[in-house]
């Protein structure tokens, strides 16, 4: 390492020039980087449910559905002004790019028809198309059409007649969430008034809101950077100590974002936090080098020699730390969700680039910054221990006492507390829930406009959370067979018994009302015909009576596949898990009608179930591989299995504690919070690696174990406190974010980094004192 450090410093201008050139190239690539959300990237494409979703979304609709509920404060919706608004909104939806016009549903579309049989003649007329009722008689006719038909009364017009629902679906390949969000917001602004509330919910609106808040998120991140700069100056009282880590972090951001653009990746607004954390990681390693540089300058009095010394002594521990960082981030890709796989690949490169930007770039830049008179005076004061600030420094006093207390008797207290914390954490960590805790969006704050709209729709007209179960036939003309329709009816009756199922719709559920209509609304005919041929004939007559697109949500054109739509109370974990398990229990006994089978699952809830199962499976392996990888890297670095265990144990405890907090405070494990664990493990081990690296140095200088621990705590310990508190203060500011999930991420990571700080300062030296590992005892 001495020869390597000399080699680098002798060619420092060449290395800096190469870094500058690469930075310019990546900066150019950033101009091509696109910031948007791709819905397909949010789905685990290899999961069976998502494969079904991809297969049926063009036939029966996908998960990009928007619900608009027009609600009146006074009176009911049966007035000209309200119905004109419903008609205008319906027509405006057809103009939005990416909309599927055949899947727009409201009482104002031509597909919504009223079927009547009078004197042997079928009378088919639209519910309210092309015009709204112009007089009291027409208004009464509209009420009669709606109130007499369960297809409309309840699903599209609420039972209190104060709300009506408009549904619209979008093609996933051509949807632009920003465009949809802006258009829907414009529709709301145009139609909402003192008596009308326009509630809009659905994934396109949800993702549109997230993109809308990107500017506010970036503002919070900018304030975080400013807070870190201030903290750096407060701790180091040096402009170079404030400037160099931020410069390295900024250069890291250019490299990382440029690499993403070079690979053709988009930057998802949902994942903005992770790239920012990688830049913070670069700053943190740079801060470690900065602390040691100032110490080395006190000894040598020469900036070039001090820069060379930090490469010689800290490059290998820094390299090990960065490898563990990269490993933790790479393991995010275990969850086979494209957005996580892309961000994991890009950020792994980004992490590896930190080897250059922290371990080389930092000392190279420091070697060119001339020492100022004030900087020399500060170094001389610290060296002679004459600084009045040093005598009053609470950190020095605390670390000195800690360094004496741990080897004496403190180690047993610390290990006992760690054991108690572990037991409590494991208990509460088992209560963590996979999925969203809220009926609306867990990414946005509970009182955000989107969540208010979602709550109103969910509890008034629960069509927001559909789960699609497909009956798939081997041949055409399968769905309208009598045996198939009876099986569908049996299955629906079974599903309706579940307490979290609001109601179930299919082509079969519409037959009793159609049959009753065929007999001039005689309620005695509101049932499924007993003869299969009659039942099959009634179903075909129902399908052929409507215009194209009327029944395309329930049956395909080949009469081969049918869609059973289960409208769930919400898509919270308990609901999703219980309904899916309930369906699977039925399918064990009844795999499907003769010549066909049931296939799971599509719709918003089906997609959520697929994501949930993927995250649940990946999280276990993520934790195992992340902790195992850290253990292996540390064991190789210090050539000791015991050293790997000593550094891994505090990380495991801090992660279980974080999971316990997530369980206690109802923070679900989702696509957005899933990376916290692996990233936290990678980020947290750095403190311990640098600490043990310094301990090895002190042992090589001839100190016994207690004395070496004391020196490592009062030197490297100060650096650990400064870095951890600086980053923690910056992360805590995320509570002011417009996105709830970012605020939760900030708090969780702040807690995780704080625990890792205590782990490195307290638990690692305590374990070393108790275990007395051979790799340290052998050092003379």
XYZ file of C-alpha atoms in Angstrom, residues 54-749:
696
model
C -50.183 -8.923 -19.020
C -52.227 -11.486 -20.916
C -55.680 -10.134 -20.062
C -55.173 -6.374 -19.690
C -55.970 -5.724 -23.361
C -59.095 -7.858 -23.119
C -60.623 -7.184 -19.711
C -58.642 -4.157 -18.566
C -55.488 -3.695 -16.546
C -54.438 -1.996 -13.345
C -54.268 1.487 -14.886
C -57.877 2.285 -14.135
C -59.106 5.671 -12.903
C -62.339 6.202 -10.998
C -64.018 9.596 -10.933
C -66.831 10.047 -8.451
C -69.060 13.075 -8.918
C -70.560 13.902 -5.531
C -73.134 16.534 -4.585
C -73.305 18.230 -1.191
C -77.001 19.123 -1.378
C -79.833 17.269 -3.090
C -79.039 14.346 -5.389
C -77.383 13.859 -8.770
C -80.701 13.871 -10.633
C -80.548 17.474 -11.744
C -79.555 18.964 -15.087
C -76.408 20.730 -13.841
C -74.893 17.629 -12.264
C -75.767 15.344 -15.162
C -74.289 17.845 -17.645
C -71.049 17.670 -15.661
C -71.111 13.870 -15.830
C -71.658 13.998 -19.582
C -68.915 16.604 -20.107
C -66.383 14.650 -18.034
C -67.186 11.466 -19.944
C -66.596 13.192 -23.299
C -63.360 14.841 -22.078
C -61.925 11.488 -21.002
C -62.071 10.299 -24.599
C -59.583 13.044 -25.558
C -56.823 12.000 -23.117
C -53.854 10.327 -24.870
C -53.515 6.644 -24.012
C -57.166 6.178 -23.010
C -59.008 2.985 -23.971
C -62.283 4.488 -25.267
C -64.080 1.109 -25.151
C -63.505 0.911 -21.402
C -65.051 4.218 -20.373
C -68.055 3.533 -18.170
C -70.586 6.022 -16.873
C -74.313 6.580 -17.078
C -73.554 8.956 -19.988
C -72.046 6.416 -22.424
C -74.012 4.629 -25.113
C -72.946 1.148 -23.878
C -74.915 1.569 -20.652
C -78.287 0.369 -21.858
C -81.697 -0.352 -20.432
C -83.341 -3.588 -21.599
C -87.134 -3.871 -21.520
C -89.513 -6.484 -22.891
C -92.978 -5.281 -23.668
C -95.574 -7.391 -25.474
C -92.913 -9.768 -26.845
C -90.682 -6.983 -28.137
C -87.230 -6.166 -26.768
C -86.782 -2.434 -26.233
C -83.167 -1.336 -25.896
C -82.349 2.268 -25.050
C -79.268 4.031 -23.570
C -79.464 5.064 -19.928
C -78.544 8.678 -20.657
C -77.205 9.119 -24.179
C -76.718 11.309 -26.121
C -78.351 14.028 -24.008
C -79.270 14.566 -20.385
C -82.986 14.725 -19.432
C -84.536 18.042 -20.407
C -87.704 17.911 -18.323
C -89.208 16.284 -15.248
C -90.709 13.397 -17.217
C -87.373 12.436 -18.783
C -85.697 12.762 -15.392
C -88.213 10.328 -13.893
C -87.573 7.914 -16.767
C -83.823 8.080 -16.026
C -84.461 7.340 -12.359
C -86.647 4.398 -13.308
C -83.917 2.954 -15.561
C -81.297 3.228 -12.827
C -83.304 2.258 -9.759
C -84.775 -0.809 -11.463
C -81.410 -2.230 -12.540
C -78.820 -3.566 -10.034
C -76.145 -3.210 -12.729
C -76.368 0.574 -12.310
C -77.970 1.239 -8.938
C -75.169 0.695 -6.437
C -72.166 0.301 -8.764
C -72.649 3.524 -10.786
C -75.185 5.519 -8.774
C -74.903 5.345 -5.005
C -77.787 4.154 -2.873
C -78.250 7.654 -1.451
C -78.298 9.055 -5.036
C -75.668 11.660 -4.109
C -72.808 10.127 -6.075
C -72.206 8.718 -9.504
C -69.120 6.935 -10.756
C -67.151 7.222 -13.994
C -64.586 4.531 -14.825
C -61.843 4.808 -17.430
C -58.971 2.506 -18.369
C -55.661 3.349 -20.060
C -53.276 1.417 -22.295
C -50.090 0.764 -20.313
C -47.810 1.089 -23.369
C -48.942 4.581 -24.321
C -49.893 6.214 -21.027
C -48.024 9.312 -19.892
C -48.815 9.761 -16.215
C -47.983 13.468 -16.210
C -50.316 14.128 -19.132
C -53.125 12.078 -17.567
C -52.635 13.786 -14.201
C -52.690 17.270 -15.737
C -55.771 16.495 -17.817
C -57.686 14.980 -14.896
C -56.694 17.892 -12.663
C -57.949 20.275 -15.332
C -61.264 18.351 -15.514
C -61.638 18.618 -11.751
C -60.836 22.328 -11.746
C -63.419 22.926 -14.482
C -66.275 20.973 -12.873
C -65.806 21.262 -9.110
C -67.819 23.986 -7.389
C -69.567 24.739 -4.097
C -72.052 21.905 -4.531
C -69.963 19.367 -6.456
C -66.923 17.393 -5.255
C -64.930 15.608 -7.960
C -63.084 12.657 -6.409
C -60.404 11.038 -8.593
C -58.425 7.911 -7.695
C -56.533 5.150 -9.465
C -52.913 4.294 -10.275
C -52.461 6.859 -13.113
C -53.617 9.670 -10.802
C -51.507 8.268 -7.980
C -48.302 8.123 -10.035
C -49.133 11.517 -11.517
C -49.218 13.037 -8.036
C -45.812 11.497 -7.265
C -44.321 13.039 -10.421
C -46.032 16.340 -9.529
C -44.274 16.370 -6.141
C -40.824 15.681 -7.632
C -39.884 19.362 -7.406
C -40.723 19.454 -3.697
C -38.751 16.245 -3.130
C -35.711 17.758 -4.847
C -36.103 20.837 -2.661
C -35.995 18.664 0.474
C -32.892 16.921 -0.847
C -31.273 20.309 -1.515
C -32.050 21.428 2.056
C -30.516 18.148 3.251
C -27.299 18.960 1.402
C -27.278 22.463 2.907
C -27.758 21.026 6.412
C -24.868 18.603 5.853
C -22.628 21.460 4.675
C -23.431 23.439 7.815
C -22.804 20.421 10.040
C -19.465 19.796 8.344
C -18.324 23.332 9.001
C -19.529 23.210 12.618
C -17.577 20.012 13.251
C -14.366 20.687 11.335
C -14.186 24.520 11.314
C -12.526 24.165 7.929
C -13.675 25.190 4.475
C -11.809 22.334 2.813
C -13.479 19.826 5.159
C -16.815 21.329 4.163
C -16.059 21.570 0.457
C -14.285 18.309 -0.422
C -16.941 15.748 0.736
C -19.725 17.686 -0.993
C -17.640 17.983 -4.161
C -17.011 14.228 -4.130
C -20.725 13.559 -3.577
C -21.640 15.890 -6.457
C -19.140 14.192 -8.767
C -20.532 10.825 -7.675
C -24.053 11.984 -8.601
C -22.825 12.972 -12.070
C -21.190 9.585 -12.595
C -24.183 7.628 -11.341
C -26.897 9.520 -13.196
C -24.745 9.631 -16.327
C -24.293 5.861 -16.166
C -28.063 5.374 -15.839
C -28.590 7.457 -18.955
C -25.808 5.617 -20.799
C -27.521 2.296 -20.038
C -30.834 3.655 -21.342
C -32.507 3.607 -17.916
C -35.097 6.095 -16.808
C -35.006 7.667 -13.347
C -38.231 6.801 -11.557
C -39.416 9.580 -9.194
C -40.255 6.840 -6.686
C -36.571 5.863 -6.564
C -35.043 9.344 -6.197
C -34.071 8.583 -2.612
C -31.746 5.688 -3.459
C -29.394 7.599 -5.814
C -29.239 10.379 -3.235
C -28.173 7.850 -0.596
C -25.359 6.629 -2.852
C -24.062 10.177 -3.151
C -24.262 10.490 0.636
C -22.272 7.267 0.885
C -19.517 8.850 -1.214
C -19.583 11.923 1.030
C -19.358 9.729 4.114
C -16.245 7.886 2.932
C -14.758 11.220 1.977
C -15.490 12.499 5.496
C -13.653 9.492 6.964
C -10.638 10.380 4.841
C -11.009 14.048 5.767
C -10.866 13.289 9.493
C -7.756 11.154 9.070
C -6.165 13.730 6.753
C -6.406 16.416 9.432
C -4.884 14.012 11.943
C -2.038 13.153 9.561
C -1.412 16.811 8.774
C -0.969 17.494 12.499
C 1.821 14.893 12.501
C 3.540 15.638 9.184
C 2.769 19.319 8.583
C 2.757 18.557 4.835
C -0.436 18.331 2.773
C 1.020 16.000 0.130
C 2.477 13.608 2.675
C -0.758 13.658 4.700
C -2.720 12.806 1.527
C -0.329 9.974 0.729
C -0.595 8.600 4.262
C -4.393 8.366 4.191
C -4.246 6.354 0.955
C -1.690 4.040 2.525
C -3.566 3.437 5.780
C -7.237 3.730 4.815
C -7.550 2.506 1.227
C -8.011 -1.195 2.094
C -10.570 -0.648 4.915
C -12.338 1.844 2.632
C -12.322 -0.631 -0.238
C -13.838 -3.339 1.978
C -16.514 -0.892 3.147
C -17.392 0.080 -0.401
C -17.578 -3.558 -1.512
C -20.081 -4.241 1.296
C -22.002 -1.109 0.270
C -22.150 -2.311 -3.334
C -23.148 -5.799 -2.239
C -26.033 -4.482 -0.148
C -27.307 -2.399 -3.047
C -26.835 -5.188 -5.613
C -28.958 -7.524 -3.486
C -31.947 -5.225 -3.992
C -32.238 -6.964 -7.377
C -33.242 -10.225 -5.630
C -36.771 -8.861 -5.866
C -37.306 -9.386 -9.581
C -39.083 -6.089 -10.049
C -37.607 -4.242 -13.056
C -37.407 -0.820 -11.385
C -35.459 -2.344 -8.469
C -33.246 -4.410 -10.763
C -32.353 -1.370 -12.852
C -31.671 0.859 -9.873
C -29.666 -1.927 -8.205
C -27.459 -2.396 -11.271
C -26.912 1.333 -11.774
C -26.296 2.032 -8.086
C -23.905 -0.926 -7.780
C -21.745 0.678 -10.466
C -22.253 3.963 -8.671
C -21.033 2.407 -5.416
C -17.980 0.868 -7.045
C -17.183 4.265 -8.574
C -16.915 5.471 -4.978
C -13.564 3.631 -4.819
C -12.246 6.261 -7.220
C -14.275 9.231 -6.026
C -13.728 8.771 -2.283
C -10.556 6.754 -1.858
C -8.530 8.452 -4.593
C -10.260 11.662 -5.621
C -10.492 12.931 -2.023
C -6.749 12.669 -1.180
C -5.783 13.896 -4.657
C -7.890 17.039 -4.279
C -6.629 17.577 -0.716
C -3.039 17.339 -1.922
C -3.616 20.356 -4.186
C -5.434 22.600 -1.692
C -2.730 24.818 -0.133
C -2.611 25.039 3.638
C -3.889 28.373 4.896
C -2.439 30.188 7.887
C -5.592 29.461 9.892
C -5.503 25.769 8.945
C -1.870 25.492 10.111
C -2.652 27.275 13.374
C -5.609 24.963 14.064
C -3.449 21.904 13.397
C -0.688 23.205 15.650
C -3.167 23.923 18.441
C -4.601 20.419 18.216
C -1.097 18.942 18.149
C 0.042 20.854 21.233
C -3.312 20.312 22.956
C -3.464 24.048 23.685
C -6.781 24.821 22.048
C -9.375 26.042 24.530
C -12.054 24.491 22.283
C -10.421 21.091 22.696
C -10.512 21.300 26.484
C -14.251 21.978 26.391
C -15.072 19.507 23.632
C -17.791 17.244 25.039
C -17.060 14.605 22.392
C -13.444 14.192 23.542
C -14.478 13.896 27.181
C -17.223 11.414 26.357
C -14.956 9.254 24.180
C -12.146 9.262 26.736
C -14.483 8.022 29.453
C -16.015 5.510 27.068
C -12.598 4.207 26.041
C -11.742 3.503 29.689
C -15.174 2.215 30.751
C -15.727 -0.430 28.054
C -12.561 -2.529 28.688
C -13.030 -2.204 32.456
C -16.620 -3.247 33.094
C -18.847 -1.546 30.525
C -18.611 -4.394 28.009
C -20.975 -6.610 30.027
C -23.605 -3.890 30.402
C -23.481 -3.157 26.674
C -23.735 -6.813 25.626
C -26.628 -7.360 28.049
C -28.501 -4.364 26.620
C -27.817 -5.631 23.093
C -29.281 -9.039 23.951
C -32.428 -7.487 25.426
C -32.792 -5.200 22.407
C -32.360 -8.199 20.080
C -35.115 -10.220 21.753
C -37.568 -7.301 21.756
C -36.708 -6.403 18.144
C -37.167 -9.935 16.838
C -40.568 -10.163 18.533
C -41.871 -6.929 17.004
C -40.101 -7.498 13.677
C -42.311 -10.559 13.177
C -45.309 -8.205 13.121
C -44.112 -6.323 10.052
C -46.679 -6.321 7.254
C -45.859 -6.759 3.570
C -47.864 -4.237 1.559
C -49.774 -0.982 2.039
C -51.289 -0.187 5.413
C -53.681 2.387 3.968
C -56.764 1.999 1.760
C -55.378 4.757 -0.464
C -51.678 5.428 -0.949
C -48.988 4.778 1.661
C -46.584 6.892 -0.407
C -48.640 10.050 0.155
C -49.649 11.565 3.494
C -53.006 10.395 4.959
C -54.690 13.777 4.427
C -53.359 14.272 0.907
C -56.082 15.083 -1.632
C -55.546 11.749 -3.379
C -56.098 9.778 -0.169
C -59.190 11.815 0.689
C -60.617 11.032 -2.746
C -59.665 7.351 -2.470
C -61.307 7.087 0.975
C -64.546 8.670 -0.268
C -64.711 6.345 -3.278
C -63.722 3.226 -1.336
C -66.315 3.730 1.387
C -69.099 5.057 -0.849
C -68.838 3.104 -4.106
C -66.222 0.370 -3.665
C -65.089 -0.212 -7.247
C -61.545 1.069 -6.654
C -59.980 -2.295 -5.770
C -60.930 -4.972 -8.311
C -59.445 -8.461 -8.352
C -59.802 -10.364 -11.629
C -60.144 -14.166 -11.654
C -60.150 -15.641 -15.147
C -61.991 -18.718 -16.331
C -59.977 -20.020 -19.264
C -61.545 -22.496 -21.691
C -59.750 -24.911 -23.968
C -61.945 -24.025 -26.964
C -64.298 -21.292 -28.135
C -67.992 -21.140 -27.162
C -66.969 -22.328 -23.722
C -68.103 -19.526 -21.441
C -71.744 -19.499 -22.553
C -72.144 -23.227 -21.860
C -74.665 -23.901 -19.136
C -72.205 -25.925 -17.023
C -69.639 -23.111 -17.147
C -72.162 -20.455 -16.155
C -73.435 -22.558 -13.233
C -69.884 -23.040 -11.973
C -69.313 -19.283 -12.209
C -72.485 -18.660 -10.221
C -71.422 -21.185 -7.569
C -67.987 -19.594 -7.288
C -69.453 -16.106 -6.983
C -71.781 -17.180 -4.186
C -68.770 -18.622 -2.378
C -66.782 -15.400 -2.819
C -69.652 -13.200 -1.634
C -69.435 -14.815 1.823
C -65.992 -13.318 2.486
C -66.265 -10.332 4.817
C -63.764 -8.263 2.794
C -65.490 -8.811 -0.548
C -67.963 -6.038 -1.307
C -69.616 -7.677 -4.324
C -68.759 -9.856 -7.342
C -69.601 -9.298 -10.997
C -69.384 -11.516 -14.063
C -71.408 -12.294 -17.150
C -73.273 -14.903 -15.055
C -74.325 -12.404 -12.376
C -76.136 -10.332 -15.001
C -78.291 -13.206 -16.252
C -81.018 -13.298 -13.523
C -81.846 -9.619 -14.000
C -81.801 -10.046 -17.795
C -84.125 -13.026 -17.561
C -86.493 -11.065 -15.306
C -86.467 -8.221 -17.819
C -87.347 -10.689 -20.578
C -90.545 -11.482 -18.679
C -91.622 -7.857 -18.257
C -89.813 -7.393 -14.904
C -91.662 -10.215 -13.173
C -89.505 -10.849 -10.035
C -90.380 -14.541 -10.096
C -88.066 -14.856 -13.111
C -85.040 -13.312 -11.360
C -83.006 -16.549 -11.241
C -80.696 -18.754 -13.275
C -82.661 -21.036 -15.662
C -82.565 -24.683 -14.603
C -81.996 -26.091 -18.101
C -78.458 -25.692 -19.481
C -79.675 -25.003 -23.020
C -82.011 -22.235 -21.842
C -79.239 -20.760 -19.697
C -76.778 -20.846 -22.587
C -79.326 -19.250 -24.937
C -80.083 -16.473 -22.428
C -76.386 -15.694 -22.049
C -75.772 -15.512 -25.796
C -78.856 -13.332 -26.215
C -77.583 -10.991 -23.481
C -74.154 -10.670 -25.131
C -75.501 -10.153 -28.649
C -78.116 -7.631 -27.527
C -75.484 -5.087 -26.519
C -73.400 -2.980 -28.865
C -69.650 -3.753 -29.264
C -67.813 -3.220 -26.015
C -70.830 -3.552 -23.734
C -69.710 -6.834 -22.166
C -65.998 -6.819 -22.963
C -65.132 -6.529 -19.267
C -66.658 -9.954 -18.660
C -66.256 -12.116 -21.772
C -63.918 -12.118 -24.777
C -64.984 -12.164 -28.429
C -64.123 -15.866 -28.881
C -66.345 -16.891 -25.953
C -63.274 -18.677 -24.592
C -62.331 -16.607 -21.531
C -64.416 -14.916 -18.867
C -63.558 -12.422 -16.172
C -64.944 -12.638 -12.638
C -64.444 -9.244 -10.984
C -64.192 -9.279 -7.199
C -64.511 -5.804 -5.719
C -62.526 -5.810 -2.472
C -62.966 -3.514 0.497
C -59.380 -2.239 0.023
C -55.975 -3.549 -1.054
C -54.396 -3.624 2.383
C -52.283 -6.703 3.267
C -54.913 -8.386 5.418
C -57.521 -8.026 2.667
C -55.289 -9.193 -0.174
C -53.870 -12.171 1.728
C -57.178 -13.379 3.130
C -59.077 -13.171 -0.179
C -56.310 -14.885 -2.169
C -56.096 -17.670 0.437
C -59.895 -17.951 0.401
C -59.873 -18.384 -3.391
C -57.036 -20.925 -3.292
C -58.957 -22.973 -0.713
C -61.903 -23.166 -3.140
C -59.693 -24.051 -6.104
C -58.211 -27.011 -4.210
C -61.665 -28.549 -4.171
C -62.942 -27.219 -7.506
C -60.184 -26.574 -10.071
C -62.712 -25.330 -12.647
C -65.621 -26.252 -14.913
C -65.187 -29.200 -17.312
C -62.962 -28.149 -20.205
C -61.581 -25.083 -18.426
C -59.759 -23.794 -15.385
C -59.505 -20.815 -13.048
C -56.450 -18.583 -13.443
C -55.183 -16.049 -10.868
C -55.064 -13.028 -11.018
C -55.412 -9.545 -12.498
C -56.726 -6.106 -11.660
C -55.351 -3.689 -9.086
C -55.587 -6.215 -6.234
C -54.145 -9.065 -8.318
C -51.154 -6.926 -9.229
C -50.760 -5.929 -5.577
C -50.831 -9.600 -4.550
C -48.063 -10.410 -7.053
C -45.868 -7.561 -5.804
C -46.542 -8.516 -2.195
C -45.543 -12.155 -2.674
C -42.381 -11.160 -4.559
C -41.287 -8.734 -1.833
C -42.049 -11.264 0.918
C -39.901 -13.946 -0.723
C -37.084 -11.571 -1.653
C -36.803 -9.874 1.744
C -35.773 -13.063 3.561
C -33.036 -13.902 1.058
C -31.989 -10.262 0.871
C -31.348 -10.172 4.618
C -29.528 -13.526 4.618
C -27.279 -12.674 1.675
C -26.613 -9.112 2.836
C -25.523 -10.161 6.335
C -23.672 -13.171 4.935
C -21.912 -10.998 2.367
C -20.843 -8.491 5.021
C -19.510 -11.328 7.178
C -17.537 -12.771 4.243
C -16.040 -9.428 3.168
C -15.012 -8.534 6.714
C -13.625 -12.019 7.341
C -11.484 -11.747 4.197
C -10.377 -8.207 5.017
C -9.145 -9.055 8.528
C -8.377 -12.739 7.739
C -10.621 -13.804 10.598
C -14.009 -15.504 10.758
C -14.470 -13.996 14.223
C -13.861 -10.475 12.921
C -16.628 -10.999 10.381
C -19.041 -12.093 13.129
C -18.111 -9.184 15.406
C -18.879 -6.679 12.646
C -22.045 -8.454 11.442
C -23.807 -8.875 14.806
C -24.451 -5.118 15.373
C -25.849 -4.817 11.843
C -28.276 -7.675 12.405
C -29.490 -6.125 15.666
C -29.972 -2.668 14.140
C -31.892 -4.122 11.171
C -34.198 -6.177 13.362
C -34.810 -3.052 15.423
C -35.689 -1.122 12.258
C -38.128 -3.852 11.206
C -39.597 -3.738 14.710
C -40.209 -0.006 14.332
C -41.848 -0.600 10.951
C -44.133 -3.163 12.534
C -44.930 -0.997 15.561
C -45.652 2.158 13.545
C -47.512 0.424 10.692
C -44.966 1.102 7.970
C -45.506 -1.621 5.384
C -42.728 -3.350 3.494
C -43.355 -2.257 -0.094
C -41.392 -1.755 -3.301
C -40.349 1.643 -1.959
C -39.295 0.663 1.583
C -37.825 -2.720 0.608
C -34.313 -1.340 -0.238
C -33.932 0.135 3.284
C -32.678 -3.118 4.770
C -29.963 -4.005 2.274
C -28.844 -0.408 1.783
C -28.800 0.128 5.554
C -26.641 -2.966 6.043
C -24.148 -1.797 3.422
C -24.044 1.729 4.800
C -23.918 0.666 8.462
C -20.938 -1.682 8.358
C -18.544 1.102 7.318
C -18.236 2.465 10.837
C -17.208 -0.908 12.219
C -14.723 -1.623 9.417
C -12.949 1.707 9.837
C -12.961 1.222 13.621
C -11.385 -2.257 13.480
C -8.935 -1.008 10.840
C -7.794 1.700 13.249
C -7.642 -0.854 16.064
C -5.285 -3.008 13.985
C -3.068 0.058 13.410
C -2.890 0.758 17.142
C -2.015 -2.870 17.870
C 0.824 -2.704 15.328
C 2.213 0.243 17.277
C 2.757 -2.060 20.241
C -0.262 -1.251 22.418
C -2.108 -3.920 24.369
C -5.755 -4.648 23.555
C -7.277 -2.270 26.139
C -4.966 0.579 25.161
C -5.574 -0.034 21.451
C -9.351 0.056 21.988
C -8.987 3.289 23.970
C -6.963 4.940 21.163
C -9.322 3.692 18.445
C -12.336 5.067 20.321
C -10.886 8.539 20.973
C -9.595 8.892 17.391
C -11.815 6.990 14.989
C -14.754 7.239 17.395
C -14.838 11.000 16.975
C -14.965 10.586 13.213
C -17.801 8.053 13.544
C -19.858 10.456 15.689
C -19.282 13.369 13.328
C -20.219 11.410 10.222
C -23.224 9.638 11.732
C -24.739 12.756 13.304
C -24.123 14.807 10.152
C -25.916 12.320 7.926
C -28.638 11.679 10.506
C -29.431 15.387 10.819
C -29.710 15.588 7.043
C -31.986 12.525 6.803
C -34.269 13.743 9.596
C -35.151 16.761 7.429
C -36.950 14.374 5.087
C -39.944 14.497 7.441
C -40.860 17.725 5.613
C -41.169 15.896 2.294
C -44.441 15.978 0.361
C -44.141 12.180 0.101
C -44.898 10.211 3.249
C -42.752 7.293 2.152
C -39.693 9.548 1.769
C -40.260 10.916 5.270
C -40.485 7.345 6.592
C -37.355 6.354 4.690
C -35.479 9.312 6.151
C -36.501 8.498 9.713
C -35.797 4.769 9.323
C -32.363 5.363 7.799
